[in-house]
Amino acid sequence: MKNRENICTKGKVFIAGAGPGDVKLITIKAKECLEMAQVVLYDNLVNPDLLTYCSPQCELIFVGKKSNNHLIPQHEINALLISFANQGKNVVRLKGGDPFVFGRGAEEALALKENGIPFEIIPGITAGIAAPAYAGIPVTHRHSCSMVTLISGHKAVHKQHDDINWSALAILNSTLVFYMSLSNIRHIVSQLLANGKSANTTAAVIRCGTTLQQQVLIAELDNIAELVLARNFQPPALLVIGQVVDLANELAWFLPDNLNENC
Ligand SMILES: C[S@@+](CC[C@H](N)C(=O)[O-])C[C@H]1O[C@@H](n2cnc3c(N)ncnc32)[C@H](O)[C@@H]1O
């Protein structure tokens, strides 16, 4: 009979979405994974209160990043996931929002697959849908806009050579949701205007959406960048552009007044 202790079994990695910030916007499945995890690697935008679901024995490792400043390079995060799983541990890789929406979840899943590590993806509520909803902005509406486009504003960082098709975006009858857009907001707006987007299209910037620090700024497209810069908005924030933003006048329902810097 084999000695069970000598049988080396691999653990599993759960790449899970933590939701956009409100601690209650996590799925039951992700919560259950946190409860049984032996190791959790978590990001900057994960609400730290979620870690209270973990057992006292669980090893908690912060691997987050702020803007372009990676605390731990991606290849090292991949290596950690592989190493813990090879030790037979159940690992949760907890990411803000949804792991497959601008979350590098696919890169990590591919690294796990290449190394024969079993994994599951647990979707989360992405900030690009949830933060507008908390600001009273539905990203689609049957009578005004039946399309939503999620765009990485970070891609616009190499301003002369960004790979965004601005002329297509400008003419699309779609709500445009730019993630990671604050540092490039002038460039984003000027490209859309230069490619024919109407200057009086309504736009919103939502900072720390779904948290008590949520701030919302609404203006016409040709004014939004200056207002955001004047108010010194800091990440995380989304830029939402389109007719649906007008509905915030009637539908804004989450109006926290407990403002401070960090969400
Ligand atoms: C690296 S992306 C990760 C997105 C995440 N995977 C998701 O699905 O929400 C980080 C960006 O998401 C946006 N973001 C995340 N949480 C946010 C929040 N609570 N309020 C506003 N924007 C948020 C910001 O644009 C931020 O720069």
XYZ file of C-alpha atoms and ligand atoms in Angstrom:
290
model
C 0.000 0.000 0.000
C 1.319 3.431 -0.897
C 2.103 5.872 1.878
C -0.388 8.683 1.214
C 2.093 11.292 2.428
C 4.454 10.352 -0.386
C 1.878 10.933 -3.081
C 2.573 14.370 -4.508
C -0.676 15.912 -5.727
C -0.922 19.304 -7.296
C -3.028 22.027 -5.803
C -5.399 24.105 -7.860
C -5.312 27.804 -8.685
C -8.540 29.808 -8.673
C -8.184 33.023 -10.659
C -10.995 34.973 -9.076
C -12.612 38.366 -9.494
C -12.982 40.408 -6.315
C -15.489 42.809 -7.837
C -15.126 46.567 -8.192
C -14.711 47.721 -4.588
C -17.962 47.333 -2.640
C -17.113 44.347 -0.479
C -20.538 42.785 -1.125
C -20.008 42.703 -4.890
C -18.023 39.468 -4.803
C -19.538 36.217 -6.035
C -20.483 33.447 -3.605
C -18.093 31.172 -5.494
C -15.123 33.519 -5.009
C -16.003 33.943 -1.320
C -16.090 30.166 -0.859
C -12.690 29.871 -2.552
C -11.229 32.460 -0.181
C -12.622 30.494 2.774
C -10.812 27.311 1.740
C -7.628 28.906 0.326
C -4.202 28.051 1.726
C -2.558 30.908 -0.160
C -4.059 34.117 -1.579
C -2.159 36.410 -3.926
C -4.050 39.683 -4.194
C -3.857 42.944 -6.093
C -3.873 46.611 -5.244
C -7.519 47.214 -6.173
C -8.888 44.334 -4.109
C -10.915 45.530 -1.118
C -8.782 44.303 1.829
C -11.936 43.536 3.854
C -12.440 40.534 1.556
C -9.359 38.934 3.083
C -11.255 38.469 6.343
C -12.971 35.524 4.625
C -9.631 33.694 4.646
C -8.731 31.331 7.455
C -6.099 32.454 10.003
C -3.711 29.836 8.538
C -4.001 31.207 5.016
C -0.875 32.873 3.639
C -1.738 36.328 2.244
C 0.624 37.780 -0.344
C 0.221 41.283 -1.750
C 1.422 41.372 -5.343
C -0.382 44.545 -6.365
C 0.728 47.348 -8.529
C -0.013 51.022 -8.764
C -0.283 52.396 -12.286
C 2.847 51.230 -14.163
C 4.699 50.387 -10.984
C 4.636 46.611 -10.606
C 5.432 45.494 -7.083
C 6.221 41.990 -8.324
C 6.829 41.427 -12.056
C 4.228 39.323 -13.856
C 6.599 36.426 -14.524
C 7.364 36.209 -10.792
C 3.657 36.164 -9.954
C 3.218 33.323 -12.456
C 6.147 31.477 -10.888
C 4.674 31.881 -7.388
C 1.308 30.492 -8.513
C 3.032 27.500 -10.110
C 5.280 26.915 -7.126
C 2.460 26.982 -4.534
C 0.291 24.703 -6.663
C 3.202 22.278 -7.086
C 3.409 22.160 -3.283
C -0.172 20.846 -3.316
C -1.733 24.064 -2.067
C -5.063 25.541 -3.046
C -4.312 29.026 -4.265
C -6.591 31.972 -4.943
C -5.305 34.645 -7.285
C -7.632 37.499 -6.341
C -7.942 40.356 -8.810
C -9.961 43.558 -8.844
C -13.159 43.454 -10.902
C -13.127 40.599 -13.390
C -9.876 38.700 -13.970
C -10.333 38.572 -17.752
C -11.133 42.272 -18.210
C -7.803 44.134 -18.366
C -6.693 41.897 -15.527
C -3.932 39.711 -16.973
C -5.970 36.692 -15.899
C -5.432 35.046 -19.254
C -1.639 35.435 -19.024
C -1.665 33.677 -15.682
C -4.037 30.954 -16.867
C -1.779 30.287 -19.878
C 1.277 30.004 -17.628
C -0.602 27.530 -15.417
C -1.721 25.501 -18.418
C 1.815 25.355 -19.813
C 2.973 23.982 -16.480
C 0.189 21.430 -16.093
C -1.428 23.190 -13.111
C -5.207 22.792 -12.796
C -7.069 26.078 -12.602
C -10.514 27.656 -12.579
C -11.607 31.130 -13.593
C -14.151 32.798 -11.331
C -15.592 35.851 -13.085
C -16.116 39.049 -11.143
C -18.182 42.179 -11.602
C -16.067 44.472 -13.695
C -15.644 48.113 -12.668
C -16.628 49.291 -16.151
C -20.188 48.107 -15.608
C -20.502 48.415 -11.818
C -19.064 51.893 -11.261
C -21.368 53.454 -13.888
C -24.315 51.559 -12.355
C -23.529 53.047 -8.921
C -23.377 56.457 -10.601
C -26.815 55.908 -12.180
C -25.401 55.226 -15.656
C -26.628 52.106 -17.444
C -23.989 51.229 -20.033
C -26.725 50.286 -22.505
C -30.297 51.474 -22.908
C -32.812 50.026 -25.332
C -33.829 53.462 -26.647
C -30.467 55.155 -26.970
C -27.513 52.811 -27.112
C -27.366 49.077 -27.664
C -23.607 48.705 -27.636
C -20.868 49.133 -25.057
C -17.144 49.130 -25.771
C -14.529 48.543 -23.063
C -11.201 50.150 -23.902
C -7.856 50.323 -22.145
C -6.846 53.994 -21.939
C -3.428 52.796 -20.919
C -2.918 51.664 -24.516
C -2.919 55.327 -25.431
C 0.247 55.860 -23.447
C 2.531 55.859 -26.491
C 0.609 58.733 -27.917
C 2.111 58.782 -31.389
C 1.764 55.039 -31.867
C -1.252 53.889 -29.900
C -3.113 51.001 -31.472
C -6.608 52.353 -30.855
C -8.761 52.836 -33.933
C -9.958 56.327 -33.014
C -11.925 56.954 -36.216
C -13.917 53.751 -35.650
C -14.524 54.569 -31.981
C -15.593 58.130 -32.761
C -18.366 57.109 -35.147
C -19.586 54.044 -33.250
C -23.009 54.426 -31.618
C -21.621 52.781 -28.506
C -21.093 53.735 -24.904
C -17.314 54.026 -24.568
C -15.801 52.951 -21.263
C -12.110 53.729 -20.877
C -10.259 51.964 -18.073
C -6.846 53.257 -16.886
C -7.486 56.524 -18.645
C -6.737 59.367 -16.220
C -3.142 60.037 -17.212
C -4.111 59.990 -20.907
C -7.455 61.721 -20.693
C -6.413 64.762 -22.762
C -5.104 62.522 -25.532
C -8.204 60.296 -25.484
C -10.589 63.251 -25.703
C -8.595 65.053 -28.380
C -8.446 61.912 -30.540
C -12.182 61.361 -30.292
C -12.932 65.008 -31.106
C -10.443 65.065 -33.986
C -12.141 61.993 -35.440
C -15.602 63.478 -35.377
C -17.122 62.721 -31.973
C -19.456 65.554 -31.067
C -17.991 67.993 -28.543
C -21.245 68.056 -26.579
C -21.437 64.297 -26.064
C -21.898 63.723 -22.340
C -19.012 62.147 -20.456
C -18.442 61.019 -16.880
C -15.369 60.241 -14.855
C -16.059 57.914 -11.945
C -13.391 57.515 -9.306
C -13.406 54.740 -6.670
C -16.749 53.552 -7.991
C -18.988 51.478 -5.668
C -17.001 52.517 -2.570
C -17.719 55.180 0.021
C -15.057 57.293 -1.695
C -16.897 57.292 -5.022
C -16.650 60.606 -6.895
C -18.449 61.356 -10.131
C -17.792 64.204 -12.510
C -20.105 64.791 -15.463
C -19.414 67.256 -18.279
C -19.464 67.623 -22.024
C -16.673 65.788 -23.806
C -14.713 68.907 -24.711
C -14.616 70.020 -21.038
C -14.143 66.788 -19.139
C -10.347 66.535 -19.345
C -9.740 70.053 -17.994
C -12.212 69.533 -15.136
C -10.631 66.229 -14.146
C -7.172 67.775 -14.154
C -8.383 70.856 -12.246
C -9.924 68.637 -9.550
C -6.803 66.487 -9.445
C -8.719 63.203 -9.724
C -6.478 60.248 -8.916
C -6.829 56.610 -10.050
C -8.656 54.317 -10.042
C -11.125 55.969 -12.365
C -13.103 55.262 -15.502
C -14.058 57.575 -18.339
C -17.559 56.842 -19.669
C -18.739 58.573 -22.837
C -22.171 58.483 -24.447
C -25.811 59.453 -24.286
C -26.451 57.011 -21.425
C -24.478 59.310 -19.111
C -27.405 61.783 -19.248
C -29.479 59.261 -17.293
C -27.323 59.901 -14.211
C -29.376 63.071 -13.667
C -32.347 60.863 -12.888
C -30.833 57.566 -11.794
C -27.908 58.505 -9.540
C -28.715 56.684 -6.314
C -25.434 56.028 -4.515
C -24.338 59.338 -3.040
C -21.706 58.729 -0.371
C -20.352 61.722 1.514
C -17.580 59.930 3.355
C -14.801 61.192 1.114
C -11.115 60.642 1.575
C -8.225 59.903 -0.770
C -8.075 56.116 -0.883
C -10.773 53.758 -2.032
C -5.851 47.005 -14.427
S -7.499 47.537 -14.645
C -8.335 46.194 -13.891
C -9.793 46.140 -14.226
C -10.516 45.011 -13.505
N -10.033 43.729 -13.928
C -12.025 45.083 -13.714
O -12.594 44.198 -14.334
O -12.633 46.032 -13.203
C -7.595 48.785 -13.415
C -8.513 49.909 -13.844
O -9.863 49.550 -13.628
C -10.601 50.699 -13.308
N -11.175 50.524 -11.969
C -11.030 49.469 -11.158
N -11.756 49.624 -10.039
C -12.381 50.818 -10.149
C -13.287 51.543 -9.344
N -13.715 51.061 -8.170
N -13.727 52.734 -9.786
C -13.335 53.215 -10.982
N -12.478 52.587 -11.800
C -12.019 51.400 -11.392
C -9.650 51.879 -13.338
O -9.688 52.422 -14.653
C -8.338 51.202 -13.076
O -7.257 51.960 -13.562
